[in-house]
Tab-separated table of C-alpha atoms in Angstrom:
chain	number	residue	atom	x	y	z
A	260	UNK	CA	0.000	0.000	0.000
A	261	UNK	CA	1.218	3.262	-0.986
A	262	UNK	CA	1.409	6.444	0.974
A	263	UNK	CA	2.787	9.577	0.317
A	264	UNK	CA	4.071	12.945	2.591
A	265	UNK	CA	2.958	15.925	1.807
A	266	UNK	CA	6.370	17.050	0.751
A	267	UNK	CA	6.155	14.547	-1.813
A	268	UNK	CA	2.491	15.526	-2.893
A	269	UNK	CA	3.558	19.012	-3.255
A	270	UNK	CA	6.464	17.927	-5.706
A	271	UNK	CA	3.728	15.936	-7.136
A	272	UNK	CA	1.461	18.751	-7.916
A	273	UNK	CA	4.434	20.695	-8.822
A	274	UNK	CA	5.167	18.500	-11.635
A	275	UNK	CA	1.564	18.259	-12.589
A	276	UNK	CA	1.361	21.889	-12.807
A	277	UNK	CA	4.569	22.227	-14.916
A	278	UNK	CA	3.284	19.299	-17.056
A	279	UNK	CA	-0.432	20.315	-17.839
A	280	UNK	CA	0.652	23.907	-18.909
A	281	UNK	CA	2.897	22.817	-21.161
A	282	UNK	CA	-0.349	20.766	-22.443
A	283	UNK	CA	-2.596	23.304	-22.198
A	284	UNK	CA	-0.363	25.583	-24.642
A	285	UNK	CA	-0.282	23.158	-26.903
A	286	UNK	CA	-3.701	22.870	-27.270
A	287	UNK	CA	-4.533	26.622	-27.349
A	288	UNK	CA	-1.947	26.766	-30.391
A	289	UNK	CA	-4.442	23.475	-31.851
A	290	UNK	CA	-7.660	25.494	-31.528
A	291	UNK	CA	-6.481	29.468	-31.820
A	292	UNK	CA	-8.133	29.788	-28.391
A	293	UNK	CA	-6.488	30.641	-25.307
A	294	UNK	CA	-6.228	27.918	-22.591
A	295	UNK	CA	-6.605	27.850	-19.076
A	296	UNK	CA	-5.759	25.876	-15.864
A	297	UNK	CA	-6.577	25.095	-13.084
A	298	UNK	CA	-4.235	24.707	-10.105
A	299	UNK	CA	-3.832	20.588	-10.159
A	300	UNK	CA	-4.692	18.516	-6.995
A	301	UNK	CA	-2.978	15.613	-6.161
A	302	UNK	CA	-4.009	13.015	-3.883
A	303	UNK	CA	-3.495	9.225	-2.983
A	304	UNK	CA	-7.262	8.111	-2.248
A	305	UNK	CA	-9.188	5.007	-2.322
A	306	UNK	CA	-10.404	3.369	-5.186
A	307	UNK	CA	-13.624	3.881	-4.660
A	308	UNK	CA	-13.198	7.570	-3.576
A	309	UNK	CA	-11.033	8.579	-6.390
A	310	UNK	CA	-14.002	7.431	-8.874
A	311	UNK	CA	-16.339	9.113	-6.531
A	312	UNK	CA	-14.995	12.608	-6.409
A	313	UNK	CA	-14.270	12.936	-10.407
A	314	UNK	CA	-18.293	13.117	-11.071
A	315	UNK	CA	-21.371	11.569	-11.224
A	316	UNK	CA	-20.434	7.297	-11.846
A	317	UNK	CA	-23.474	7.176	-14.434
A	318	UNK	CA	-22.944	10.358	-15.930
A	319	UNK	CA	-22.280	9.933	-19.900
A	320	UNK	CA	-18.931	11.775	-20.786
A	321	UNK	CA	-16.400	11.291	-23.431
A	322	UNK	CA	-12.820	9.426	-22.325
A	323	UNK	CA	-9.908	9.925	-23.699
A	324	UNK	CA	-6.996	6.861	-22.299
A	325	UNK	CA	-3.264	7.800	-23.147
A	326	UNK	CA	-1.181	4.612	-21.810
A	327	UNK	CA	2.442	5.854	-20.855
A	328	UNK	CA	4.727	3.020	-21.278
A	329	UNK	CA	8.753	3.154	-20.734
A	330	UNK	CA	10.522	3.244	-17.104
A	331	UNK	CA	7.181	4.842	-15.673
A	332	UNK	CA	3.532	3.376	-16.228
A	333	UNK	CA	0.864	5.440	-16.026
A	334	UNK	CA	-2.432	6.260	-17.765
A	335	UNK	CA	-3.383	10.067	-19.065
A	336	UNK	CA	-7.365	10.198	-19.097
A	337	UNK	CA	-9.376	13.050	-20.279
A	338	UNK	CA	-13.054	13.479	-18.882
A	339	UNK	CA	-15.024	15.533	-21.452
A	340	UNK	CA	-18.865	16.306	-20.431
A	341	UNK	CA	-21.134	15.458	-23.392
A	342	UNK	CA	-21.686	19.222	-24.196
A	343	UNK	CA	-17.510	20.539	-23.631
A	344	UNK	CA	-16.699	17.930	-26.264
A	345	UNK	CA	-19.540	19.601	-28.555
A	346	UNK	CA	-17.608	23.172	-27.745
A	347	UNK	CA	-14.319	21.792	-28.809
A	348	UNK	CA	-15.322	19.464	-32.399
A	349	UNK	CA	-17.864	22.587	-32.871
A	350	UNK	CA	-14.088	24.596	-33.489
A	351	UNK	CA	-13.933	21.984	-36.874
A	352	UNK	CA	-17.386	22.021	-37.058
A	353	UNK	CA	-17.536	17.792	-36.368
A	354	UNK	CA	-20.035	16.149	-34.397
A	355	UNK	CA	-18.368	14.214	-31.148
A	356	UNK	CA	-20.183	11.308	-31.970
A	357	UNK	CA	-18.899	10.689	-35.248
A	358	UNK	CA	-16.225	8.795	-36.396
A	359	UNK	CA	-14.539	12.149	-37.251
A	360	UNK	CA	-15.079	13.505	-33.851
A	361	UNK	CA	-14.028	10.756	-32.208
A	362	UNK	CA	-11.082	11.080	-34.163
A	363	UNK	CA	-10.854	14.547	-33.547
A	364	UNK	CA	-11.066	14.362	-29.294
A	365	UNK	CA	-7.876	11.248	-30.196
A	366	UNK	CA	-6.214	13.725	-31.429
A	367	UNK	CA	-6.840	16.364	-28.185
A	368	UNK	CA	-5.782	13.239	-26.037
A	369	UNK	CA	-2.411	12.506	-28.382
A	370	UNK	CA	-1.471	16.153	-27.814
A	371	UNK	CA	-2.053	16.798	-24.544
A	372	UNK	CA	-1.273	13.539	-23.119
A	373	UNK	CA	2.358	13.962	-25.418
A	374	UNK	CA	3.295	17.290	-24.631
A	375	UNK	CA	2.232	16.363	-20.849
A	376	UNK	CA	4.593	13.102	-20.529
A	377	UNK	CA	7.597	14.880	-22.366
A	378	UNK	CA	8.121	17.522	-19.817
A	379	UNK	CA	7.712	14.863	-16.805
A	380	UNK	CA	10.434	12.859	-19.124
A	381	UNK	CA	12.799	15.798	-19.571
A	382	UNK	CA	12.722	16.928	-15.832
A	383	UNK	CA	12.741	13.606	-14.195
A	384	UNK	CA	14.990	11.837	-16.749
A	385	UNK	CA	13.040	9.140	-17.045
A	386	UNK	CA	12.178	6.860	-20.528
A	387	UNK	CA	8.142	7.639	-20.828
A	388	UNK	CA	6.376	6.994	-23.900
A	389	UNK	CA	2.961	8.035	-24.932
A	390	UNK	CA	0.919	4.713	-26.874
A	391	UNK	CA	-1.693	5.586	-29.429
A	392	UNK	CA	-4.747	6.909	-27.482
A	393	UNK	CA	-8.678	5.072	-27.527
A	394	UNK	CA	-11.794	7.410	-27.187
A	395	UNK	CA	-15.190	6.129	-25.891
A	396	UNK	CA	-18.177	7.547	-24.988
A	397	UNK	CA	-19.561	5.824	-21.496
A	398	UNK	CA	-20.382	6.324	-17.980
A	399	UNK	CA	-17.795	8.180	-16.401
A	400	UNK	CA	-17.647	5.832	-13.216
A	401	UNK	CA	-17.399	2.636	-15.629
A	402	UNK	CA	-14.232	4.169	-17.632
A	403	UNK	CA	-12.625	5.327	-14.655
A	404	UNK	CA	-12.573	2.444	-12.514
A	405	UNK	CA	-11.630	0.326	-15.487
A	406	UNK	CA	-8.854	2.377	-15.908
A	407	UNK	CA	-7.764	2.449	-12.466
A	408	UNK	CA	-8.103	-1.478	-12.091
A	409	UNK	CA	-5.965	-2.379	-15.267
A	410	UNK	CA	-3.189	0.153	-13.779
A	411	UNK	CA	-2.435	-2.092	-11.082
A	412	UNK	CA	-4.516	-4.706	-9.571
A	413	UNK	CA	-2.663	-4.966	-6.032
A	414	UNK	CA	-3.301	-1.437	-5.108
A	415	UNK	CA	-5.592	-0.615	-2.460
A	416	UNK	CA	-5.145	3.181	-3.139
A	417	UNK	CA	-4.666	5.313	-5.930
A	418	UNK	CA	-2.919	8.057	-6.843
A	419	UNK	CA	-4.396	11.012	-8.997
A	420	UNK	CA	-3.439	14.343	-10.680
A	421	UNK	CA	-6.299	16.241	-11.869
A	422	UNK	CA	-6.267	19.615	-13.424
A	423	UNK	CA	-8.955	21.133	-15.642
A	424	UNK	CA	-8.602	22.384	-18.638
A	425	UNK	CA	-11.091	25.457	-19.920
A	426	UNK	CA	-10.793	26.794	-23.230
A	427	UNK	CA	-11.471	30.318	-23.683
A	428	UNK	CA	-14.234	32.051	-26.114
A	429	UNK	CA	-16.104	28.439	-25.766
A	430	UNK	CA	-18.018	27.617	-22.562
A	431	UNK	CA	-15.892	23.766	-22.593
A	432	UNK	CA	-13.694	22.434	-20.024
A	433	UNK	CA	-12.434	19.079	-19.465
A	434	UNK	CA	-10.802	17.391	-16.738
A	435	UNK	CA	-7.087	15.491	-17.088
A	436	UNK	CA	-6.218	12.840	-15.042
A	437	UNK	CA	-2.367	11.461	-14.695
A	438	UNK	CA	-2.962	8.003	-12.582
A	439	UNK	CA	0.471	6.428	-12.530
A	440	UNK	CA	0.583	2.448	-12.365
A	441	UNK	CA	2.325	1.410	-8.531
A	442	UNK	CA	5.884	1.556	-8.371
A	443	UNK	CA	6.618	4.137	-11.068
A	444	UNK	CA	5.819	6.696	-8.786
A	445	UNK	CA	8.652	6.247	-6.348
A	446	UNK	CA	11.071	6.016	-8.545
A	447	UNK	CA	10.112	9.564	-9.947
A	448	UNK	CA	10.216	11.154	-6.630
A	449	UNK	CA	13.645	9.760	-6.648
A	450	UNK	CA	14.372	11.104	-9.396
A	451	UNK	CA	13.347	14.487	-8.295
A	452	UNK	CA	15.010	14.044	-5.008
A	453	UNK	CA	11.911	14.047	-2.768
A	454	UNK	CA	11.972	10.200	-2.691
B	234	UNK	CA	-38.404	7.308	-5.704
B	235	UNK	CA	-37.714	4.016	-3.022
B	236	UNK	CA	-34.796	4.141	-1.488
B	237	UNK	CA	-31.236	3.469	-3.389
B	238	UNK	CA	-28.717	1.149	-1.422
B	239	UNK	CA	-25.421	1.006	-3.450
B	240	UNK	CA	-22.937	-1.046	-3.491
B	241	UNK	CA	-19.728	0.679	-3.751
B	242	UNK	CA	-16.354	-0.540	-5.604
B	243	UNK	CA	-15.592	-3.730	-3.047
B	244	UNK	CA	-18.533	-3.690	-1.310
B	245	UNK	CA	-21.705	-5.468	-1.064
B	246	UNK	CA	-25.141	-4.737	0.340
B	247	UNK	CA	-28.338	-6.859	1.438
B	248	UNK	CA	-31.685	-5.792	0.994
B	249	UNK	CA	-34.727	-7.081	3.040
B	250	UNK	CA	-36.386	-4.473	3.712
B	251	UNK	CA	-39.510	-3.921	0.367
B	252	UNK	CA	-39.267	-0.876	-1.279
B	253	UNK	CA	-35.398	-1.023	-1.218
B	254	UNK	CA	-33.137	-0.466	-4.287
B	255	UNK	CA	-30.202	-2.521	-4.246
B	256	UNK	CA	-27.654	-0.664	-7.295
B	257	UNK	CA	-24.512	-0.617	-8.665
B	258	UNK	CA	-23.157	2.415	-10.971
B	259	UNK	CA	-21.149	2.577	-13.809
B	260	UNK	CA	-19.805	-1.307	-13.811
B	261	UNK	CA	-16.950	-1.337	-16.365
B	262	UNK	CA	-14.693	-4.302	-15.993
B	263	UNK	CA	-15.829	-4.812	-12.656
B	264	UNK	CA	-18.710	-7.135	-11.817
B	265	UNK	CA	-22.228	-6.700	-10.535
B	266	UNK	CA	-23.397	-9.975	-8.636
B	267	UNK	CA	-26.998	-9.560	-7.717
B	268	UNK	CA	-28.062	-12.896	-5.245
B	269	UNK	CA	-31.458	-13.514	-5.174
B	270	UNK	CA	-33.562	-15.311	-2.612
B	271	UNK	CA	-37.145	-15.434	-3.243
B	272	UNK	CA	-38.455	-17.199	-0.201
B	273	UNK	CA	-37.307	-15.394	2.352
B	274	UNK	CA	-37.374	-12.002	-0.413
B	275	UNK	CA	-33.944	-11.111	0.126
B	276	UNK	CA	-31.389	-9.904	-2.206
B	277	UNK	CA	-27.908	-9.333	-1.739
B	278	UNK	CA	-25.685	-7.352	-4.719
B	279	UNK	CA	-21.648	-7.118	-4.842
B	280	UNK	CA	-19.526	-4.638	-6.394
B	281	UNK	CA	-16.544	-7.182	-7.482
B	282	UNK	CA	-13.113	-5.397	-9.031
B	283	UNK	CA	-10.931	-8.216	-9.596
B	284	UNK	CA	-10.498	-12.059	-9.367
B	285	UNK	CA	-8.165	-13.321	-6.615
B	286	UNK	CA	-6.779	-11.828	-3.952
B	287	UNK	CA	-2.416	-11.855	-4.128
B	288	UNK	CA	-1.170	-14.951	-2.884
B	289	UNK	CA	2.121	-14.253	-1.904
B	290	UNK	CA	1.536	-11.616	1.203
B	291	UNK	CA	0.186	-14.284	3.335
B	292	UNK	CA	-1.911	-11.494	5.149
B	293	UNK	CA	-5.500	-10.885	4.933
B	294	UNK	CA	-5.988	-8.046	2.311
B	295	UNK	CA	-6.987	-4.166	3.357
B	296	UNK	CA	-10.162	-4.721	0.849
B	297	UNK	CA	-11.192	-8.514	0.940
B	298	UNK	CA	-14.010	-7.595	-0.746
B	299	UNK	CA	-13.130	-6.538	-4.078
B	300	UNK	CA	-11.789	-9.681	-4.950
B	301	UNK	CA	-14.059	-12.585	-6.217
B	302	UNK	CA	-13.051	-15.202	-4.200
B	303	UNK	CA	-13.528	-13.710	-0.639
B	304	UNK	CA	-16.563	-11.297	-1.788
B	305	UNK	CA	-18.521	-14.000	-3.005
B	306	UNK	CA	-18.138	-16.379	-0.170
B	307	UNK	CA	-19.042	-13.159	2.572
B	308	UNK	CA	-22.131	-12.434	0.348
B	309	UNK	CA	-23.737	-16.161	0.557
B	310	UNK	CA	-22.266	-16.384	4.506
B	311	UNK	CA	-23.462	-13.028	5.465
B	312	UNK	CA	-26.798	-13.856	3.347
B	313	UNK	CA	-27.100	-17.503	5.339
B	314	UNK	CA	-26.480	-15.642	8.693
B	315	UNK	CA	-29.831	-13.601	7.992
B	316	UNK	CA	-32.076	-16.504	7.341
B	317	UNK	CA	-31.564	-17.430	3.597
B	318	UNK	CA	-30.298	-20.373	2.594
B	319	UNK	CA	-27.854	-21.696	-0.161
B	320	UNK	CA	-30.342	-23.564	-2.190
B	321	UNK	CA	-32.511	-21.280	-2.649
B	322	UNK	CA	-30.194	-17.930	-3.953
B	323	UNK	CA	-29.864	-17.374	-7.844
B	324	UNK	CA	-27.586	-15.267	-9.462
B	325	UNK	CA	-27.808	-12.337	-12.005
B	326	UNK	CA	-24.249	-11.005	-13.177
B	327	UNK	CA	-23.961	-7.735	-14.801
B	328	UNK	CA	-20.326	-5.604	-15.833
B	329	UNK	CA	-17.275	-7.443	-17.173
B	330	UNK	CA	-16.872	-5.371	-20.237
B	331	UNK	CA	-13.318	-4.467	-21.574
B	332	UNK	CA	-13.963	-0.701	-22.612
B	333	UNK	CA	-10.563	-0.190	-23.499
B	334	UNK	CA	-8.180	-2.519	-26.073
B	335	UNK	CA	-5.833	-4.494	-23.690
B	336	UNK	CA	-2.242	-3.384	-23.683
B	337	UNK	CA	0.949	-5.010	-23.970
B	338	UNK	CA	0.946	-7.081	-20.659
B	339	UNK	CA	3.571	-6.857	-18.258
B	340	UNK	CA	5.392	-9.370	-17.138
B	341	UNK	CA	3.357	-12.048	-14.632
B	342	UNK	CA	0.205	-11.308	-15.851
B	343	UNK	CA	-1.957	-13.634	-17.835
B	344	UNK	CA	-4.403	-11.268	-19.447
B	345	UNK	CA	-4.857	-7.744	-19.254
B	346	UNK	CA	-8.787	-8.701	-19.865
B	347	UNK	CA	-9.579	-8.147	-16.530
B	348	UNK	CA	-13.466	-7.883	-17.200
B	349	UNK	CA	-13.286	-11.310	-18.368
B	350	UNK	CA	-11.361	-13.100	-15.910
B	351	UNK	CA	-13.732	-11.239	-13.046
B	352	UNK	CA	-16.710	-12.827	-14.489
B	353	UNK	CA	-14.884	-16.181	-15.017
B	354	UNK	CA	-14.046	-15.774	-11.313
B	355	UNK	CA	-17.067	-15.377	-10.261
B	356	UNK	CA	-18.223	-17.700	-12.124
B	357	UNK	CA	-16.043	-20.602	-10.317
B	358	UNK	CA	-16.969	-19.087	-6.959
B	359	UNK	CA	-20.633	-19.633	-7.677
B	360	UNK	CA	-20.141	-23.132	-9.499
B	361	UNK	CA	-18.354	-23.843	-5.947
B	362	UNK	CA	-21.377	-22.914	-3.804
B	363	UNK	CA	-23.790	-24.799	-6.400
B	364	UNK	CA	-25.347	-21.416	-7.402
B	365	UNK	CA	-27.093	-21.702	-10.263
B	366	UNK	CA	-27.181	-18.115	-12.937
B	367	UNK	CA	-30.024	-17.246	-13.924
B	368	UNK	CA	-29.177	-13.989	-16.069
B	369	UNK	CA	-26.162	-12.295	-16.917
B	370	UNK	CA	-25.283	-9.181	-19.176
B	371	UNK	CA	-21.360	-9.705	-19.691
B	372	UNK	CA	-18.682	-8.610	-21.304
B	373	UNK	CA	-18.578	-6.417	-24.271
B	374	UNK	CA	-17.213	-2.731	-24.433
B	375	UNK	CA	-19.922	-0.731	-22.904
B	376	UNK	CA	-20.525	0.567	-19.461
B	377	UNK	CA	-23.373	-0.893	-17.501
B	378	UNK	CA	-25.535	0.194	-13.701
B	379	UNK	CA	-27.721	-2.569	-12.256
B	380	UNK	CA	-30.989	-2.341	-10.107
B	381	UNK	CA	-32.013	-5.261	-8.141
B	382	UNK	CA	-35.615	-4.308	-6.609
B	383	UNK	CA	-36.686	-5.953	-3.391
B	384	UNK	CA	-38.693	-7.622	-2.578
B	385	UNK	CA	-39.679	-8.791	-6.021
B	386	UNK	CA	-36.078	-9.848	-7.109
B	387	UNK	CA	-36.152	-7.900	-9.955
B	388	UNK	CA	-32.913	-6.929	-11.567
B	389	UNK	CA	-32.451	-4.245	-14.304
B	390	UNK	CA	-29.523	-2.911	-16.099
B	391	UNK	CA	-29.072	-0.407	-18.510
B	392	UNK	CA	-25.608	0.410	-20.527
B	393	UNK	CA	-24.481	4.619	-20.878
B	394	UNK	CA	-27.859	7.143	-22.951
B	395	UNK	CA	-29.334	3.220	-22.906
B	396	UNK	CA	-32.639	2.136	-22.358
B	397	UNK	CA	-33.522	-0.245	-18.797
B	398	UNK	CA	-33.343	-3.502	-20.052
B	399	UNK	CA	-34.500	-6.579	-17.745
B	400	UNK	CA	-32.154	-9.623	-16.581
B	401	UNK	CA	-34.820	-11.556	-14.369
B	402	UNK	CA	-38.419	-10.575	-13.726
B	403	UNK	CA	-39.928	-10.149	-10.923
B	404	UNK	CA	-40.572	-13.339	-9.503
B	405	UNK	CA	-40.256	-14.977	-12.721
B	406	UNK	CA	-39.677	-18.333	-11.177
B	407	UNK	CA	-42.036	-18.551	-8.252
B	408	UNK	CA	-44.819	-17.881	-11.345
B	409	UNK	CA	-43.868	-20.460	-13.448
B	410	UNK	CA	-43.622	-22.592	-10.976
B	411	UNK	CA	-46.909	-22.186	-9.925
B	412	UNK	CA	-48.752	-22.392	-13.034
């Protein structure tokens, strides 16, 4: 079972904080709309709990999975409310629920989950690859928890950044979710020195 | 709108009480196990996450309950304990999708299907206790919530913008036996 100080969540939401405006700019360049965020939270939670306080479980929302692979294995997931991911595909004028939407919000998730990972890579030194991402449109409690569960089945607790995302000039925001996979975690507070 | 009891991620709850709403929300790969007792009008519903406990620590998990094989066996005991009986309880599973392509599995791992090896799980636990299923929505790649209604036994699921869709009627059995 995992536990962390709070010096070490700090460094945590540090890095988040570094690592989601780096994504956030990249999307603003994406859409020509200036991006916001949100001061990330970072906590270590139960299962159960960590499902709990992202939203509603049987609320319908699009999600976005970016596996990380390499030294450190964790999963980037974007939360987009039914109505946010109209806002955004309404930029290209494409329907979310299309196959060109869907391709679209893939596309959000490959670079914002990519620019993301690099700058955890680049300060932390560590080997961290972005895989090809997979959209779906489902309960919100039912994609979480799936993702959680395939991270790593022996933990009792899990670990999550959140920031949100809002996009300027359209009423959308979206939540982004780093939930790294057990062990990876230490070894990047090591790597930052607040092991 | 009766009363909703839920079953949380490695829980389970008993109903006995009519009127009560036994549920679990947004199953993915996780299972819902809905036990049914129509005698006595008791239902019992688990909110199953994974198969099997770890071996190796030799210490009794944090969260028994979210595995298969020790959240079955407390839902039939703690079921027993308040006046149902083994031969009479029927099953209804819900959940087990896979919602997202498996990855490349790590090392010691047999499948990264976890949806499927939680319904295979408890499955075996069931087959074990001579539990016989009577309904089961499984697997795929959607999202699903269950209701199991007491005191009537009747359990309803319903997959993300879907429509309520019913496992096992309300007692189905009992009628058909009778007629």
């Amino acid at each position: 079972m995992s536990t962390y100080t709070e010096t070490q969540l700090d460094a945590l939401r540090e890095l988040a904080n570094i690592g989601s405006g780096q994504a956030a700019a990249a999307l603003s360049t994406m859409l020509g709309h200036p991006v916001d965020i949100s001061v990330p939270t970072a906590a270590a939670m139960e299962l159960a709990d960590a499902v709990a306080v992202a939203g509603e479980a049987d609320a319908s929302c699009h999600g976005i999975l970016v596996p990380i692979v390499g030294d450190f294995e964790a999963a980037v997931v974007l939360l987009v409310p039914d109505d946010d991911a109209q806002q955004l595909c309404d930029v290209y004028g494409l329907d979310p629920h299309s196959e060109d939407g869907a391709s679209f919000l893939q596309e959000i998730g490959n670079i914002l989950g990519t620019s993301y990972i690099n700058v955890l890579a680049e300060m932390c030194g560590m080997d961290m690859e972005p895989a090809p991402p997979q959209v779906v449109y489902d309960m919100l409690g039912a994609i979480l928890a799936s993702v959680l569960l395939a991270r790593d089945e022996t933990a009792d607790m899990a670990l999550v950044l959140d920031s949100a995302l809002t996009v300027e000039g359209r009423p959308c925001s979206l939540s982004f979710l780093l939930i790294p996979a057990g062990g990876g975690v230490h070894e990047l507070l090591g790597r930052i020195g607040v092991a | 709108m009766p009363p909703e009891l839920p079953a949380r991620m490695g829980e389970w709850v008993i109903g006995t009480e009519p009127g009560t709403v036994l549920c679990c929300i947004g199953l993915g790969s996780c299972i819902g196990l809905a036990l049914i007792d129509r005698r006595t009008r008791m239902a019992g519903l688990a909110h199953v996450m994974l198969p099997e406990a770890p071996a190796s620590t030799g210490t009794r998990p944090s969260q028994p309950d979210k595995f298969a094989d020790h959240a079955v066996p407390n839902l039939i005991a703690a079921m027993i304990e308040r006046g149902s009986a083994r031969h009479r309880l029927e099953a209804v599973l819900v959940g087990g999708a896979q919602m997202f392509r498996s990855e490349p599995s790590r090392p010691g791992l047999s499948s990264r299907d976890i949806g499927a090896r939680n319904e295979a799980a408890v499955r075996e636990q069931l087959g074990k206790a001579r539990i016989p299923v009577r309904a089961a929505a499984t697997g795929g790649g959607k999202g699903r919530s269950m209701r199991v209604h007491v005191p009537a036994g009747e359990v309803v699921y319903k997959e993300a913008a879907g429509l309520p869709i019913t496992l096992l009627e309300a007692d189905a059995d009992t009628l058909r036996m009778a007629a």
